[in-house]
């Protein structure tokens, strides 16, 4: 019987991963490169992207655990294997619902370090205790100290929409992280990770020597899996999946690219696969939506609703400057930084002549997962009901029954409460966009991404349906626009039935008022 290889799902400790013979994508050459410098680092990456394992790898390296690195790239690079005092602070696993919760977790870690390095009775504040621990550890060991902070921003994320609590957390963290500047002479290496770069937290303003590598090309692949790494490390798992799906290895890799690849943390970097989704697909021997199911981004929905952000920009891809998504500023009313840094958008293009980035969904797992999750907040139709409705829409079009499709659409809109966004037109246009994008899970669809294209195009095995919607116009106007603008021309050579659907949507009744079908 063939031995099943051990997949490191949920393994965040490098020591356990190596000692228990889990598969490992070797990132240690980059670990050595970074550890060779003494500049403090900061890295922003989405959740479940390997940040905790990366910090644990640095911890093992600075503890001199040469035994754990046998056979890895760093073994050929490092010869000294010196040991340093390591302060590893993990803020990921706690619930921060009050300032006392944050103070307690910081105090608990400080107490552990004080048990090892001693405490001065004159040190009363969290920051003075932290500073004292660093100083004593350096003096007693004769070595500078290594500080590793995992998910530095977890308290801030949990208090994102509570201004008072956010202010308390910023005050506490400002003083605590500020120690990393005043204690600089005692520090050998500092590395902070998180999901989001909060512009308001002074760890980024006070630590002016901080090296933010979140969008630097040399570090783009430090978390995540490249296609080369996927093929090199996981070929047996890919072959097993190909056998299970009765297709070629190339087809499996292509399907995984569509679902899990596409993350870019620099405009010129290669695409990265989501490691959590890849590992779970191999473990289940089946492709599914694994990453999105591990967390519900309710805070993102709240941000989108507060900012009245146009959802169509997220679907089509939005062009922005780097400053508009690289740091989160609560007062700016801009949800893009949080959406990007949380992993729901990524860099899809860059125009160097005008210095503009194009942000879009990285892959289908994120695109359909995010929109399926989002639609109930705009329609108050449950997520289970949304999925059922979308499947029904798809079945009617596949059967060529446009009338039944439009009747389902009417029923869908009739279930939306009267109390909606102030911008009614944008709200309903966004819902149309989301509905037709979600249809792309089952049939090939396009939604308008440039001037001169129809509102939506749906392609089935037998037909191409072109939809044009008018708000408080007429169905005749919508149908005439399809003809005059030549929306069907690109599909004449497909050999399929071409169907025009002109729809008038009434803002008064908030529903489809009348539609016409030709073809």
Protein backbone atom coordinates (compact mmCIF):
# COMPACT_ATOMS: atom_id res chain seq x y z
CA UNK A 1 0.00 0.00 0.00
CA UNK A 2 1.37 3.40 -0.99
CA UNK A 3 2.15 5.63 1.99
CA UNK A 4 0.09 8.81 2.12
CA UNK A 5 2.31 11.88 2.29
CA UNK A 6 1.62 14.29 5.13
CA UNK A 7 0.11 17.61 4.09
CA UNK A 8 0.79 20.50 6.51
CA UNK A 9 -2.83 21.70 6.80
CA UNK A 10 -3.05 23.99 9.82
CA UNK A 11 0.59 23.34 10.79
CA UNK A 12 2.03 26.68 11.88
CA UNK A 13 5.08 25.44 13.81
CA UNK A 14 8.24 24.81 11.78
CA UNK A 15 9.60 22.43 14.41
CA UNK A 16 6.53 20.18 14.24
CA UNK A 17 6.45 20.33 10.45
CA UNK A 18 10.05 19.17 10.15
CA UNK A 19 10.17 16.67 13.01
CA UNK A 20 6.96 14.94 11.91
CA UNK A 21 7.94 14.83 8.23
CA UNK A 22 5.27 17.04 6.68
CA UNK A 23 5.69 18.28 3.13
CA UNK A 24 7.40 21.67 2.98
CA UNK A 25 7.77 24.26 0.24
CA UNK A 26 11.33 25.44 0.86
CA UNK A 27 11.45 29.19 1.53
CA UNK A 28 14.65 29.06 3.59
CA UNK A 29 16.94 30.73 1.03
CA UNK A 30 14.82 33.86 1.41
CA UNK A 31 14.78 33.41 5.19
CA UNK A 32 18.58 33.44 5.17
CA UNK A 33 18.70 36.50 2.92
CA UNK A 34 16.37 38.45 5.21
CA UNK A 35 18.04 37.27 8.42
CA UNK A 36 21.40 38.45 7.12
CA UNK A 37 20.18 42.04 7.47
CA UNK A 38 19.23 43.71 10.74
CA UNK A 39 16.59 46.03 9.27
CA UNK A 40 13.13 45.60 10.87
CA UNK A 41 10.70 44.02 8.41
CA UNK A 42 6.95 44.25 7.93
CA UNK A 43 4.89 41.91 5.74
CA UNK A 44 1.19 42.15 4.92
CA UNK A 45 -0.46 39.02 3.52
CA UNK A 46 -4.02 37.60 3.55
CA UNK A 47 -5.09 35.16 6.24
CA UNK A 48 -4.14 31.50 5.82
CA UNK A 49 -1.24 32.43 3.57
CA UNK A 50 1.62 31.03 5.68
CA UNK A 51 2.67 34.05 7.76
CA UNK A 52 2.67 32.14 11.06
CA UNK A 53 4.76 29.30 9.65
CA UNK A 54 7.19 31.84 8.21
CA UNK A 55 7.71 33.49 11.60
CA UNK A 56 8.13 30.08 13.24
CA UNK A 57 10.83 29.32 10.65
CA UNK A 58 12.67 32.50 11.62
CA UNK A 59 12.32 31.53 15.29
CA UNK A 60 13.91 28.12 14.67
CA UNK A 61 16.71 29.72 12.65
CA UNK A 62 17.59 32.28 15.33
CA UNK A 63 17.45 29.57 17.98
CA UNK A 64 20.23 27.83 16.08
CA UNK A 65 18.14 24.73 15.31
CA UNK A 66 20.39 23.42 12.56
CA UNK A 67 18.82 19.97 12.89
CA UNK A 68 15.50 21.26 11.59
CA UNK A 69 17.01 22.65 8.37
CA UNK A 70 18.77 19.53 7.07
CA UNK A 71 18.29 19.14 3.34
CA UNK A 72 16.92 22.65 2.88
CA UNK A 73 18.45 25.51 0.89
CA UNK A 74 19.64 27.36 3.99
CA UNK A 75 21.85 24.44 5.02
CA UNK A 76 24.21 25.30 2.15
CA UNK A 77 24.22 29.00 3.04
CA UNK A 78 24.61 29.11 6.83
CA UNK A 79 27.71 27.87 8.66
CA UNK A 80 27.61 29.58 12.08
CA UNK A 81 24.10 28.80 13.43
CA UNK A 82 24.29 31.29 16.28
CA UNK A 83 21.65 31.37 19.02
CA UNK A 84 19.79 34.56 20.00
CA UNK A 85 17.08 35.39 22.54
CA UNK A 86 13.76 35.26 20.67
CA UNK A 87 10.59 37.08 21.73
CA UNK A 88 7.72 35.64 19.71
CA UNK A 89 4.40 37.45 20.18
CA UNK A 90 1.35 35.82 18.57
CA UNK A 91 -1.81 37.97 18.61
CA UNK A 92 -3.78 35.75 16.28
CA UNK A 93 -5.74 33.39 18.53
CA UNK A 94 -7.43 35.81 20.91
CA UNK A 95 -10.76 37.63 20.93
CA UNK A 96 -10.24 41.34 21.51
CA UNK A 97 -13.59 42.69 22.60
CA UNK A 98 -12.23 45.21 25.14
CA UNK A 99 -8.97 46.97 25.86
CA UNK A 100 -8.39 44.73 28.90
CA UNK A 101 -8.26 41.69 26.61
CA UNK A 102 -5.39 43.23 24.64
CA UNK A 103 -3.59 44.33 27.78
CA UNK A 104 -3.92 40.84 29.27
CA UNK A 105 -2.44 39.04 26.28
CA UNK A 106 0.48 41.47 26.14
CA UNK A 107 1.02 41.16 29.89
CA UNK A 108 0.88 37.37 29.72
CA UNK A 109 3.65 37.26 27.12
CA UNK A 110 5.71 39.79 29.08
CA UNK A 111 5.41 37.62 32.21
CA UNK A 112 6.78 34.62 30.32
CA UNK A 113 9.77 36.65 29.12
CA UNK A 114 10.29 38.10 32.61
CA UNK A 115 10.35 34.60 34.07
CA UNK A 116 13.35 33.94 31.84
CA UNK A 117 15.14 37.29 31.92
CA UNK A 118 13.98 38.91 35.16
CA UNK A 119 11.86 41.95 36.02
CA UNK A 120 12.52 45.40 37.45
CA UNK A 121 9.96 46.49 40.08
CA UNK A 122 10.08 50.02 38.67
CA UNK A 123 8.63 48.83 35.35
CA UNK A 124 4.86 49.31 35.59
CA UNK A 125 3.61 49.93 32.05
CA UNK A 126 3.47 47.39 29.25
CA UNK A 127 5.98 49.34 27.20
CA UNK A 128 8.47 49.76 30.06
CA UNK A 129 8.26 46.04 30.84
CA UNK A 130 8.82 45.20 27.16
CA UNK A 131 11.80 47.53 26.98
CA UNK A 132 13.24 46.05 30.17
CA UNK A 133 12.89 42.48 28.88
CA UNK A 134 14.73 43.32 25.68
CA UNK A 135 17.51 45.14 27.50
CA UNK A 136 18.07 42.40 30.11
CA UNK A 137 17.94 39.60 27.52
CA UNK A 138 20.62 41.32 25.45
CA UNK A 139 22.85 42.05 28.44
CA UNK A 140 22.53 38.61 30.04
CA UNK A 141 22.98 36.62 26.81
CA UNK A 142 25.58 38.85 25.25
CA UNK A 143 23.50 38.70 22.04
CA UNK A 144 21.05 41.09 20.48
CA UNK A 145 17.37 40.14 20.66
CA UNK A 146 15.03 38.86 17.95
CA UNK A 147 11.40 40.09 18.07
CA UNK A 148 8.74 38.34 15.98
CA UNK A 149 5.14 39.64 16.04
CA UNK A 150 2.47 37.51 14.36
CA UNK A 151 -0.77 39.25 13.28
CA UNK A 152 0.11 42.57 14.91
CA UNK A 153 -3.20 44.02 13.64
CA UNK A 154 -5.65 41.40 14.92
CA UNK A 155 -7.02 43.67 17.70
CA UNK A 156 -7.43 46.55 15.23
CA UNK A 157 -9.31 44.39 12.74
CA UNK A 158 -11.73 43.18 15.40
CA UNK A 159 -12.47 46.78 16.44
CA UNK A 160 -12.55 48.17 12.92
CA UNK A 161 -16.02 49.73 13.16
CA UNK A 162 -15.82 50.67 16.86
CA UNK A 163 -14.09 54.04 16.82
CA UNK A 164 -13.72 54.31 20.61
CA UNK A 165 -12.23 50.83 20.99
CA UNK A 166 -10.01 51.35 17.95
CA UNK A 167 -8.60 54.49 19.58
CA UNK A 168 -7.85 52.52 22.76
CA UNK A 169 -6.07 49.78 20.79
CA UNK A 170 -4.06 52.30 18.81
CA UNK A 171 -2.97 54.02 22.03
CA UNK A 172 -1.83 50.73 23.59
CA UNK A 173 -0.07 49.44 20.48
CA UNK A 174 1.55 52.81 19.76
CA UNK A 175 3.39 52.70 23.06
CA UNK A 176 4.14 48.97 22.88
CA UNK A 177 5.49 48.83 19.32
CA UNK A 178 7.28 52.13 19.86
CA UNK A 179 9.73 50.22 22.06
CA UNK A 180 11.12 48.62 18.92
CA UNK A 181 12.62 51.95 17.96
CA UNK A 182 13.93 53.05 21.35
CA UNK A 183 15.49 49.60 21.94
CA UNK A 184 17.09 49.47 18.51
CA UNK A 185 20.66 48.93 19.78
CA UNK A 186 19.56 45.76 21.58
CA UNK A 187 17.79 44.27 18.56
CA UNK A 188 19.29 41.83 16.07
CA UNK A 189 16.15 41.25 13.98
CA UNK A 190 12.52 42.42 14.01
CA UNK A 191 9.71 41.04 11.86
CA UNK A 192 6.03 42.02 12.11
CA UNK A 193 3.29 40.40 10.05
CA UNK A 194 -0.40 41.16 9.63
CA UNK A 195 -3.25 41.31 7.18
CA UNK A 196 -3.46 45.09 6.90
CA UNK A 197 -1.09 48.00 7.07
CA UNK A 198 -2.84 50.54 9.30
CA UNK A 199 -1.54 54.00 8.55
CA UNK A 200 -2.67 55.33 11.94
CA UNK A 201 -0.51 52.95 14.04
CA UNK A 202 2.74 54.65 14.92
CA UNK A 203 4.76 51.46 14.49
CA UNK A 204 4.93 52.64 10.88
CA UNK A 205 5.58 56.30 11.57
CA UNK A 206 7.94 55.92 14.54
CA UNK A 207 9.82 52.99 13.05
CA UNK A 208 11.12 54.99 10.12
CA UNK A 209 13.69 52.28 9.41
CA UNK A 210 10.96 49.65 8.96
CA UNK A 211 11.31 47.78 5.66
CA UNK A 212 7.80 47.14 4.35
CA UNK A 213 8.30 44.23 1.94
CA UNK A 214 4.60 43.66 1.25
CA UNK A 215 4.83 44.95 -2.34
CA UNK A 216 8.52 44.45 -3.11
CA UNK A 217 9.32 42.07 -5.94
CA UNK A 218 12.24 40.17 -4.33
CA UNK A 219 9.94 39.11 -1.48
CA UNK A 220 6.73 38.52 -3.46
CA UNK A 221 6.97 34.73 -3.19
CA UNK A 222 7.92 34.43 0.46
CA UNK A 223 4.39 33.21 1.26
CA UNK A 224 2.20 31.26 -1.13
CA UNK A 225 3.07 28.66 -3.75
CA UNK A 226 4.38 29.32 -7.25
CA UNK A 227 3.45 27.01 -10.11
CA UNK A 228 7.03 25.75 -10.18
CA UNK A 229 6.85 24.89 -6.47
CA UNK A 230 3.47 23.24 -6.99
CA UNK A 231 4.87 20.92 -9.67
CA UNK A 232 8.10 20.25 -7.81
CA UNK A 233 6.73 19.51 -4.34
CA UNK A 234 3.24 18.15 -5.01
CA UNK A 235 3.51 16.14 -8.23
CA UNK A 236 2.21 12.88 -6.66
CA UNK A 237 -0.82 14.75 -5.29
CA UNK A 238 -1.43 16.38 -8.67
CA UNK A 239 -1.24 13.00 -10.38
CA UNK A 240 -3.69 11.50 -7.88
CA UNK A 241 -6.10 14.37 -8.51
CA UNK A 242 -5.75 13.91 -12.27
CA UNK A 243 -6.59 10.23 -11.87
CA UNK A 244 -9.59 11.08 -9.71
CA UNK A 245 -10.85 13.63 -12.28
CA UNK A 246 -9.98 11.39 -15.24
CA UNK A 247 -7.95 14.10 -16.97
CA UNK A 248 -4.34 15.02 -17.71
CA UNK A 249 -1.88 16.56 -15.27
CA UNK A 250 -1.87 19.72 -17.37
CA UNK A 251 -5.65 20.01 -17.11
CA UNK A 252 -5.53 19.63 -13.33
CA UNK A 253 -2.90 22.36 -13.04
CA UNK A 254 -4.99 24.58 -15.32
CA UNK A 255 -8.08 24.05 -13.19
CA UNK A 256 -6.10 24.81 -10.03
CA UNK A 257 -4.81 28.00 -11.65
CA UNK A 258 -8.37 29.11 -12.33
CA UNK A 259 -9.50 28.39 -8.77
CA UNK A 260 -6.49 29.12 -6.55
CA UNK A 261 -3.78 31.01 -8.48
CA UNK A 262 -3.59 34.66 -9.45
CA UNK A 263 -2.28 36.43 -6.34
CA UNK A 264 0.25 39.14 -7.26
CA UNK A 265 1.96 41.24 -4.61
CA UNK A 266 4.04 43.14 -7.15
CA UNK A 267 3.14 44.18 -10.67
CA UNK A 268 6.00 42.12 -12.16
CA UNK A 269 5.80 39.07 -9.87
CA UNK A 270 4.63 35.63 -10.94
CA UNK A 271 1.25 34.41 -9.78
CA UNK A 272 0.92 32.65 -6.44
CA UNK A 273 -1.45 29.88 -5.43
CA UNK A 274 -3.32 30.11 -2.13
CA UNK A 275 -1.51 27.45 -0.03
CA UNK A 276 -4.51 26.70 2.19
CA UNK A 277 -6.79 25.92 -0.76
CA UNK A 278 -4.13 23.89 -2.57
CA UNK A 279 -3.41 21.71 0.47
CA UNK A 280 -7.09 21.13 1.19
CA UNK A 281 -7.76 20.21 -2.44
CA UNK A 282 -5.02 17.59 -2.24
CA UNK A 283 -6.25 16.33 1.12
CA UNK A 284 -9.82 15.91 -0.14
CA UNK A 285 -8.62 14.79 -3.58
CA UNK A 286 -11.22 17.21 -4.86
CA UNK A 287 -11.27 20.88 -5.81
CA UNK A 288 -13.56 23.09 -3.76
CA UNK A 289 -13.85 26.52 -2.18
CA UNK A 290 -11.74 26.01 0.93
CA UNK A 291 -10.13 29.37 1.76
CA UNK A 292 -13.28 31.44 1.62
CA UNK A 293 -15.13 29.06 3.94
CA UNK A 294 -12.62 29.63 6.76
CA UNK A 295 -13.70 33.19 7.43
CA UNK A 296 -16.64 35.49 6.78
CA UNK A 297 -15.54 39.02 5.86
CA UNK A 298 -18.47 40.81 7.53
CA UNK A 299 -16.27 43.82 8.31
CA UNK A 300 -15.62 44.21 4.58
CA UNK A 301 -19.34 44.25 3.84
CA UNK A 302 -19.84 46.92 6.49
CA UNK A 303 -17.03 48.99 5.00
CA UNK A 304 -18.50 48.67 1.51
CA UNK A 305 -21.95 49.73 2.69
CA UNK A 306 -20.61 52.63 4.76
CA UNK A 307 -18.58 53.96 1.86
CA UNK A 308 -21.35 53.42 -0.73
CA UNK A 309 -18.69 51.81 -2.93
CA UNK A 310 -19.76 50.82 -6.44
CA UNK A 311 -19.60 47.01 -6.55
CA UNK A 312 -19.29 47.04 -10.33
CA UNK A 313 -15.77 48.41 -9.98
CA UNK A 314 -14.76 45.32 -7.99
CA UNK A 315 -16.21 42.99 -10.61
CA UNK A 316 -14.72 44.75 -13.62
CA UNK A 317 -11.41 45.63 -12.00
CA UNK A 318 -10.51 49.08 -10.75
CA UNK A 319 -7.57 51.32 -11.68
CA UNK A 320 -5.95 53.08 -8.71
CA UNK A 321 -2.70 54.57 -7.49
CA UNK A 322 -0.62 52.54 -5.03
CA UNK A 323 -1.36 55.01 -2.22
CA UNK A 324 -5.09 54.26 -2.47
CA UNK A 325 -4.70 50.58 -1.53
CA UNK A 326 -1.34 50.15 0.24
CA UNK A 327 -2.42 51.61 3.60
CA UNK A 328 -5.75 51.64 5.41
CA UNK A 329 -6.97 54.98 6.75
CA UNK A 330 -10.30 54.85 8.53
CA UNK A 331 -11.08 58.48 7.90
CA UNK A 332 -10.70 58.19 4.13
CA UNK A 333 -13.87 56.16 3.58
CA UNK A 334 -12.00 53.97 1.10
CA UNK A 335 -12.55 50.19 1.50
CA UNK A 336 -10.01 49.18 -1.19
CA UNK A 337 -6.96 48.79 1.09
CA UNK A 338 -8.84 46.44 3.40
CA UNK A 339 -10.31 44.44 0.52
CA UNK A 340 -6.91 44.18 -1.21
CA UNK A 341 -4.88 43.35 1.87
CA UNK A 342 -7.46 40.82 3.06
CA UNK A 343 -6.88 38.88 -0.16
CA UNK A 344 -10.14 39.53 -2.02
CA UNK A 345 -8.43 41.72 -4.61
CA UNK A 346 -4.94 41.51 -6.04
CA UNK A 347 -2.76 43.29 -8.59
CA UNK A 348 -3.85 42.32 -12.10
CA UNK A 349 -2.03 44.95 -14.13
CA UNK A 350 0.18 48.02 -14.00
CA UNK A 351 0.49 50.97 -16.38
CA UNK A 352 3.94 52.36 -15.68
CA UNK A 353 3.40 55.41 -17.90
CA UNK A 354 0.71 56.78 -15.60
CA UNK A 355 1.66 54.76 -12.48
CA UNK A 356 -1.76 53.13 -12.12
CA UNK A 357 -2.48 49.64 -10.83
CA UNK A 358 -5.45 47.48 -11.85
CA UNK A 359 -6.94 45.53 -8.96
CA UNK A 360 -9.22 42.54 -9.51
CA UNK A 361 -10.30 39.24 -8.00
CA UNK A 362 -7.34 36.83 -7.96
CA UNK A 363 -9.28 33.72 -9.00
CA UNK A 364 -12.68 32.06 -9.24
CA UNK A 365 -12.68 30.79 -5.67
CA UNK A 366 -12.46 34.35 -4.38
CA UNK A 367 -14.65 35.92 -7.09
CA UNK A 368 -17.66 33.67 -6.64
CA UNK A 369 -17.18 33.16 -2.91
CA UNK A 370 -17.04 36.89 -2.23
CA UNK A 371 -20.01 37.77 -4.43
CA UNK A 372 -22.13 34.89 -3.10
CA UNK A 373 -21.37 36.12 0.39
CA UNK A 374 -21.99 39.75 -0.50
CA UNK A 375 -25.30 39.55 -2.39
CA UNK A 376 -27.52 38.76 0.64
CA UNK A 377 -26.36 41.98 2.30
CA UNK A 378 -27.66 43.97 -0.67
CA UNK A 379 -30.85 41.97 -1.23
CA UNK A 380 -31.63 40.35 2.14
CA UNK A 381 -32.03 37.05 0.31
CA UNK A 382 -30.27 34.33 2.31
CA UNK A 383 -26.98 32.93 1.00
CA UNK A 384 -28.53 29.47 0.55
CA UNK A 385 -31.47 30.98 -1.34
CA UNK A 386 -29.09 33.08 -3.46
CA UNK A 387 -27.24 29.99 -4.66
CA UNK A 388 -30.53 28.26 -5.47
CA UNK A 389 -31.82 31.28 -7.39
CA UNK A 390 -28.63 31.60 -9.45
CA UNK A 391 -28.81 27.89 -10.34
CA UNK A 392 -32.42 28.34 -11.42
CA UNK A 393 -31.46 31.31 -13.61
CA UNK A 394 -28.80 29.21 -15.27
CA UNK A 395 -31.15 26.26 -15.90
CA UNK A 396 -33.76 28.43 -17.61
CA UNK A 397 -31.23 29.98 -19.99
CA UNK A 398 -29.68 26.62 -20.79
CA UNK A 399 -33.15 25.43 -21.69
CA UNK A 400 -33.65 28.52 -23.88
CA UNK A 401 -36.58 29.74 -21.78
CA UNK A 402 -36.01 33.49 -21.56
CA UNK A 403 -39.52 34.15 -20.25
CA UNK A 404 -38.98 31.84 -17.28
CA UNK A 405 -35.58 33.45 -16.67
CA UNK A 406 -37.11 36.92 -16.57
CA UNK A 407 -39.93 35.74 -14.30
CA UNK A 408 -37.34 34.34 -11.87
CA UNK A 409 -35.55 37.68 -12.04
CA UNK A 410 -38.79 39.49 -11.17
CA UNK A 411 -39.39 37.22 -8.19
CA UNK A 412 -35.81 37.76 -7.07
CA UNK A 413 -36.15 41.56 -7.10
CA UNK A 414 -39.59 41.48 -5.51
CA UNK A 415 -38.03 39.95 -2.40
CA UNK A 416 -35.72 42.93 -1.86
CA UNK A 417 -36.95 45.24 0.95
CA UNK A 418 -37.98 48.80 0.14
CA UNK A 419 -35.39 50.31 2.50
CA UNK A 420 -32.29 50.37 0.35
CA UNK A 421 -29.23 52.44 -0.44
CA UNK A 422 -29.70 56.16 -1.01
CA UNK A 423 -28.31 55.68 -4.51
CA UNK A 424 -31.09 53.45 -5.82
CA UNK A 425 -29.87 53.35 -9.40
CA UNK A 426 -26.35 52.28 -8.45
CA UNK A 427 -27.73 49.76 -5.98
CA UNK A 428 -29.82 47.94 -8.56
CA UNK A 429 -27.16 48.15 -11.24
CA UNK A 430 -24.77 46.52 -8.78
CA UNK A 431 -27.26 43.71 -8.12
CA UNK A 432 -27.63 43.08 -11.87
CA UNK A 433 -23.86 42.93 -12.16
CA UNK A 434 -23.47 40.50 -9.27
CA UNK A 435 -26.26 38.21 -10.49
CA UNK A 436 -24.80 37.90 -13.98
CA UNK A 437 -21.27 37.49 -12.68
CA UNK A 438 -22.44 34.64 -10.43
CA UNK A 439 -24.00 32.98 -13.46
CA UNK A 440 -20.39 32.60 -14.64
CA UNK A 441 -20.03 29.68 -12.21
CA UNK A 442 -22.22 27.62 -14.53
CA UNK A 443 -22.12 29.20 -18.00
CA UNK A 444 -19.74 31.56 -19.76
CA UNK A 445 -20.70 35.16 -19.02
CA UNK A 446 -19.42 38.66 -19.55
CA UNK A 447 -20.48 41.82 -17.80
CA UNK A 448 -19.77 45.23 -19.20
CA UNK A 449 -16.16 46.24 -18.68
CA UNK A 450 -15.78 48.92 -21.37
CA UNK A 451 -17.91 51.42 -23.21
CA UNK A 452 -19.70 49.94 -26.17
CA UNK A 453 -20.52 46.53 -24.70
CA UNK A 454 -23.86 45.18 -23.59
CA UNK A 455 -24.80 45.10 -19.92
CA UNK A 456 -24.47 41.31 -19.85
CA UNK A 457 -23.70 38.45 -22.24
CA UNK A 458 -24.52 34.82 -21.39
CA UNK A 459 -23.27 31.96 -23.56
CA UNK A 460 -24.85 28.52 -23.38
CA UNK A 461 -24.16 25.47 -25.51
CA UNK A 462 -26.76 26.51 -28.08
CA UNK A 463 -27.21 30.27 -27.79
CA UNK A 464 -25.70 33.66 -26.96
CA UNK A 465 -27.96 35.97 -24.96
CA UNK A 466 -27.22 39.71 -24.97
CA UNK A 467 -28.99 41.73 -22.27
CA UNK A 468 -29.39 45.48 -22.12
CA UNK A 469 -31.10 47.12 -19.14
CA UNK A 470 -32.66 50.57 -19.04
CA UNK A 471 -33.60 52.22 -15.77
CA UNK A 472 -36.82 54.18 -16.32
CA UNK A 473 -36.38 53.88 -20.05
CA UNK A 474 -38.17 51.46 -22.37
CA UNK A 475 -37.58 47.89 -23.45
CA UNK A 476 -37.70 49.12 -27.06
CA UNK A 477 -34.81 51.52 -26.37
CA UNK A 478 -32.78 48.74 -24.81
CA UNK A 479 -33.42 46.42 -27.76
CA UNK A 480 -32.61 49.16 -30.26
CA UNK A 481 -29.30 49.87 -28.51
CA UNK A 482 -28.24 46.23 -28.85
CA UNK A 483 -28.79 46.49 -32.61
CA UNK A 484 -27.36 49.95 -33.18
CA UNK A 485 -24.24 49.34 -31.09
CA UNK A 486 -23.58 45.99 -32.77
CA UNK A 487 -23.35 44.07 -29.50
CA UNK A 488 -24.05 40.78 -31.31
CA UNK A 489 -21.39 41.19 -33.98
CA UNK A 490 -18.55 39.52 -32.02
CA UNK A 491 -20.64 36.34 -31.70
CA UNK A 492 -21.86 35.87 -35.30
CA UNK A 493 -19.21 33.25 -36.07
CA UNK A 494 -19.97 31.13 -33.00
CA UNK A 495 -22.62 29.17 -34.87
CA UNK A 496 -25.15 29.69 -32.09
CA UNK A 497 -28.58 31.24 -31.91
CA UNK A 498 -28.24 34.94 -31.14
CA UNK A 499 -30.84 36.33 -28.74
CA UNK A 500 -31.42 39.99 -27.86
CA UNK A 501 -33.13 40.82 -24.57
CA UNK A 502 -34.12 44.44 -23.91
CA UNK A 503 -35.28 45.16 -20.37
CA UNK A 504 -36.81 48.20 -18.71
CA UNK A 505 -36.30 48.41 -14.95
CA UNK A 506 -38.56 50.76 -13.00
CA UNK A 507 -37.11 52.64 -10.04
CA UNK A 508 -40.66 53.27 -8.81
CA UNK A 509 -41.66 49.60 -8.62
CA UNK A 510 -38.03 48.53 -8.10
CA UNK A 511 -38.45 45.64 -10.47
CA UNK A 512 -38.44 44.55 -14.11
CA UNK A 513 -41.34 46.43 -15.68
CA UNK A 514 -41.22 45.17 -19.27
CA UNK A 515 -38.89 43.21 -21.52
CA UNK A 516 -38.66 42.27 -25.20
CA UNK A 517 -36.90 39.28 -26.78
CA UNK A 518 -35.67 38.93 -30.36
CA UNK A 519 -33.90 35.96 -31.86
